[in-house]
PDB file of C-alpha atoms in Angstrom:
ATOM      1  CA  MET A 127     -22.350  31.291 -30.816  1.00 45.00           C
ATOM      2  CA  THR A 128     -22.415  29.606 -26.946  1.00 47.00           C
ATOM      3  CA  LEU A 129     -19.769  28.327 -25.148  1.00 47.00           C
ATOM      4  CA  PHE A 130     -20.011  24.919 -25.855  1.00 46.00           C
ATOM      5  CA  ALA A 131     -19.884  25.598 -29.587  1.00 46.00           C
ATOM      6  CA  ALA A 132     -16.778  27.500 -29.270  1.00 45.00           C
ATOM      7  CA  MET A 133     -15.211  24.892 -27.869  1.00 50.00           C
ATOM      8  CA  VAL A 134     -16.410  21.846 -30.165  1.00 48.00           C
ATOM      9  CA  GLU A 135     -16.367  22.328 -33.811  1.00 50.00           C
ATOM     10  CA  PRO A 136     -18.432  20.765 -36.407  1.00 52.00           C
ATOM     11  CA  VAL A 137     -16.306  18.748 -38.911  1.00 53.00           C
ATOM     12  CA  MET A 138     -17.703  18.252 -42.276  1.00 53.00           C
ATOM     13  CA  SER A 139     -17.760  15.011 -44.309  1.00 53.00           C
ATOM     14  CA  ASP A 140     -18.431  13.232 -47.325  1.00 56.00           C
ATOM     15  CA  GLY A 141     -21.808  11.667 -46.528  1.00 56.00           C
ATOM     16  CA  PRO A 142     -24.713   9.510 -48.612  1.00 58.00           C
ATOM     17  CA  ASN A 143     -26.339  13.082 -48.853  1.00 57.00           C
ATOM     18  CA  GLY A 144     -23.242  14.517 -50.614  1.00 57.00           C
ATOM     19  CA  PRO A 145     -19.962  16.181 -49.635  1.00 60.00           C
ATOM     20  CA  GLY A 146     -20.038  18.347 -46.590  1.00 58.00           C
ATOM     21  CA  ASN A 147     -23.677  17.563 -45.636  1.00 59.00           C
ATOM     22  CA  ASP A 148     -22.675  15.737 -42.243  1.00 60.00           C
ATOM     23  CA  THR A 149     -21.571  17.137 -39.414  1.00 68.00           C
ATOM     24  CA  GLY A 150     -20.135  15.167 -36.058  1.00 69.00           C
ATOM     25  CA  ILE A 151     -17.899  16.180 -33.451  1.00 77.00           C
ATOM     26  CA  LEU A 152     -14.538  14.456 -33.040  1.00 73.00           C
ATOM     27  CA  THR A 153     -13.624  13.055 -29.687  1.00 76.00           C
ATOM     28  CA  LYS A 154     -10.361  11.572 -28.278  1.00 77.00           C
ATOM     29  CA  THR A 155     -10.547   9.163 -25.391  1.00 80.00           C
ATOM     30  CA  LYS A 156      -7.686   8.692 -23.046  1.00 80.00           C
ATOM     31  CA  THR A 157      -8.209   6.275 -20.466  1.00 83.00           C
ATOM     32  CA  ARG A 158      -5.334   6.193 -17.349  1.00 86.00           C
ATOM     33  CA  THR A 159      -5.051   3.434 -15.047  1.00 89.00           C
ATOM     34  CA  GLN A 160      -4.177   4.394 -11.399  1.00 89.00           C
ATOM     35  CA  ARG A 161      -2.404   2.277  -9.345  1.00 90.00           C
ATOM     36  CA  PRO A 162      -3.931   1.851  -6.331  1.00 91.00           C
ATOM     37  CA  PRO A 163      -2.393   3.310  -2.985  1.00 96.00           C
ATOM     38  CA  LEU A 164       0.010   1.517  -1.135  1.00 98.00           C
ATOM     39  CA  TYR A 165       0.384   1.344   2.161  1.00 98.00           C
ATOM     40  CA  LYS A 166       3.414   1.082   4.900  1.00 98.00           C
ATOM     41  CA  VAL A 167       3.182  -1.415   7.635  1.00 98.00           C
ATOM     42  CA  MET A 168       5.453  -0.689  10.483  1.00 98.00           C
ATOM     43  CA  LEU A 169       6.692  -2.411  13.629  1.00 98.00           C
ATOM     44  CA  LEU A 170       6.698   0.037  17.135  1.00 98.00           C
ATOM     45  CA  ASN A 171       9.552  -0.752  19.922  1.00 97.00           C
ATOM     46  CA  ASP A 172       8.509  -1.490  23.251  1.00 96.00           C
ATOM     47  CA  ASP A 173      10.469  -2.670  26.318  1.00 94.00           C
ATOM     48  CA  TYR A 174       8.636  -5.729  26.857  1.00 97.00           C
ATOM     49  CA  THR A 175       8.492  -7.699  23.446  1.00 97.00           C
ATOM     50  CA  PRO A 176      11.653 -10.598  23.490  1.00 97.00           C
ATOM     51  CA  MET A 177      14.013  -9.324  20.188  1.00 97.00           C
ATOM     52  CA  GLU A 178      13.644 -12.920  19.239  1.00 98.00           C
ATOM     53  CA  PHE A 179      10.031 -13.039  19.023  1.00 98.00           C
ATOM     54  CA  VAL A 180      10.217  -9.801  16.493  1.00 98.00           C
ATOM     55  CA  VAL A 181      12.726 -11.509  14.544  1.00 98.00           C
ATOM     56  CA  HIS A 182      10.199 -14.489  14.373  1.00 98.00           C
ATOM     57  CA  ILE A 183       7.121 -12.506  13.636  1.00 98.00           C
ATOM     58  CA  LEU A 184       9.610 -10.931  10.406  1.00 98.00           C
ATOM     59  CA  GLU A 185      10.156 -14.272   9.057  1.00 98.00           C
ATOM     60  CA  ARG A 186       6.936 -16.024   9.866  1.00 98.00           C
ATOM     61  CA  PHE A 187       4.833 -13.141   8.712  1.00 98.00           C
ATOM     62  CA  PHE A 188       7.049 -11.059   5.608  1.00 98.00           C
ATOM     63  CA  GLY A 189       8.889 -13.797   4.561  1.00 98.00           C
ATOM     64  CA  LEU A 190      12.415 -12.558   5.545  1.00 98.00           C
ATOM     65  CA  ASN A 191      15.310 -14.465   6.333  1.00 98.00           C
ATOM     66  CA  HIS A 192      16.722 -14.529   9.163  1.00 98.00           C
ATOM     67  CA  ALA A 193      19.253 -11.687   8.701  1.00 98.00           C
ATOM     68  CA  GLN A 194      17.129  -9.659   7.232  1.00 98.00           C
ATOM     69  CA  SER A 195      14.680 -10.307  10.284  1.00 98.00           C
ATOM     70  CA  PHE A 196      17.410  -9.447  12.775  1.00 98.00           C
ATOM     71  CA  GLU A 197      18.739  -6.274  11.233  1.00 98.00           C
ATOM     72  CA  ILE A 198      15.024  -4.835  10.865  1.00 98.00           C
ATOM     73  CA  MET A 199      14.730  -6.154  14.373  1.00 98.00           C
ATOM     74  CA  LEU A 200      17.498  -3.944  15.248  1.00 98.00           C
ATOM     75  CA  THR A 201      16.190  -0.711  13.573  1.00 98.00           C
ATOM     76  CA  VAL A 202      13.209  -1.221  15.443  1.00 98.00           C
ATOM     77  CA  HIS A 203      15.387  -1.234  18.997  1.00 97.00           C
ATOM     78  CA  LYS A 204      17.392   1.408  18.262  1.00 97.00           C
ATOM     79  CA  LYS A 205      14.970   3.981  16.309  1.00 98.00           C
ATOM     80  CA  GLY A 206      11.945   3.096  17.734  1.00 97.00           C
ATOM     81  CA  LEU A 207       9.877   2.020  14.449  1.00 97.00           C
ATOM     82  CA  ALA A 208      10.936   0.797  11.326  1.00 98.00           C
ATOM     83  CA  VAL A 209       8.813   0.047   8.274  1.00 98.00           C
ATOM     84  CA  VAL A 210       8.558  -3.680   7.448  1.00 98.00           C
ATOM     85  CA  GLY A 211       7.042  -3.982   3.937  1.00 98.00           C
ATOM     86  CA  VAL A 212       4.912  -1.839   1.707  1.00 98.00           C
ATOM     87  CA  PHE A 213       1.377  -3.203   0.504  1.00 98.00           C
ATOM     88  CA  SER A 214      -1.953  -2.647  -0.959  1.00 97.00           C
ATOM     89  CA  PHE A 215      -4.326  -1.675   1.492  1.00 97.00           C
ATOM     90  CA  GLU A 216      -6.060  -5.119   1.883  1.00 97.00           C
ATOM     91  CA  ILE A 217      -2.481  -6.872   2.440  1.00 98.00           C
ATOM     92  CA  ALA A 218      -1.456  -4.373   4.933  1.00 98.00           C
ATOM     93  CA  GLU A 219      -4.501  -4.505   6.866  1.00 98.00           C
ATOM     94  CA  THR A 220      -4.232  -8.327   6.865  1.00 98.00           C
ATOM     95  CA  LYS A 221      -0.305  -8.432   8.045  1.00 98.00           C
ATOM     96  CA  VAL A 222      -1.380  -6.008  10.748  1.00 98.00           C
ATOM     97  CA  ALA A 223      -4.178  -8.099  11.885  1.00 98.00           C
ATOM     98  CA  GLN A 224      -1.962 -11.389  11.587  1.00 98.00           C
ATOM     99  CA  VAL A 225       1.052  -9.565  13.727  1.00 98.00           C
ATOM    100  CA  MET A 226      -1.219  -8.253  16.140  1.00 98.00           C
ATOM    101  CA  ASP A 227      -3.206 -11.639  16.962  1.00 98.00           C
ATOM    102  CA  PHE A 228       0.120 -13.729  17.445  1.00 98.00           C
ATOM    103  CA  ALA A 229       1.549 -11.095  19.288  1.00 98.00           C
ATOM    104  CA  ARG A 230      -1.309 -10.953  21.808  1.00 98.00           C
ATOM    105  CA  ARG A 231      -1.723 -15.055  21.666  1.00 98.00           C
ATOM    106  CA  HIS A 232       1.659 -14.803  23.289  1.00 98.00           C
ATOM    107  CA  GLN A 233       1.220 -11.994  25.481  1.00 98.00           C
ATOM    108  CA  HIS A 234       3.812  -9.707  23.974  1.00 98.00           C
ATOM    109  CA  PRO A 235       2.348  -5.817  24.037  1.00 98.00           C
ATOM    110  CA  LEU A 236       3.933  -5.684  20.000  1.00 98.00           C
ATOM    111  CA  GLN A 237       2.672  -2.823  17.970  1.00 98.00           C
ATOM    112  CA  CYS A 238       2.268  -2.968  14.448  1.00 98.00           C
ATOM    113  CA  THR A 239       0.394   0.051  12.199  1.00 98.00           C
ATOM    114  CA  MET A 240      -0.156   0.894   8.697  1.00 98.00           C
ATOM    115  CA  GLU A 241       0.084   4.312   6.658  1.00 98.00           C
ATOM    116  CA  LYS A 242      -0.618   5.592   3.536  1.00 97.00           C
ATOM    117  CA  GLU A 243       2.982   5.702   1.832  1.00 94.00           C
TER     118      GLU A 243
END
């Protein structure tokens, strides 16, 4: 008996040629869908970008209200960075690019990064 034969047993069934003449292999297929990995988008503190500008960024690009934006801005200011949101790779990448482009156009050194959650 080969290793393969030891793992898969033939199944006898009643076929057109009489009972027990057909053999087959029973297999059970399980499909598992995986969720795509998520990425954290973070803002980093610097000594030059105005707090109001950071609040504006959070409202404009992340859809936060003023109170939420202010709270996250304070976290960035006090702790050095804050997670702004968790998104799929493509969305996180787009948000980072939008924030960085907007900050550069307004001549602010604000840094926005992403990392796998």
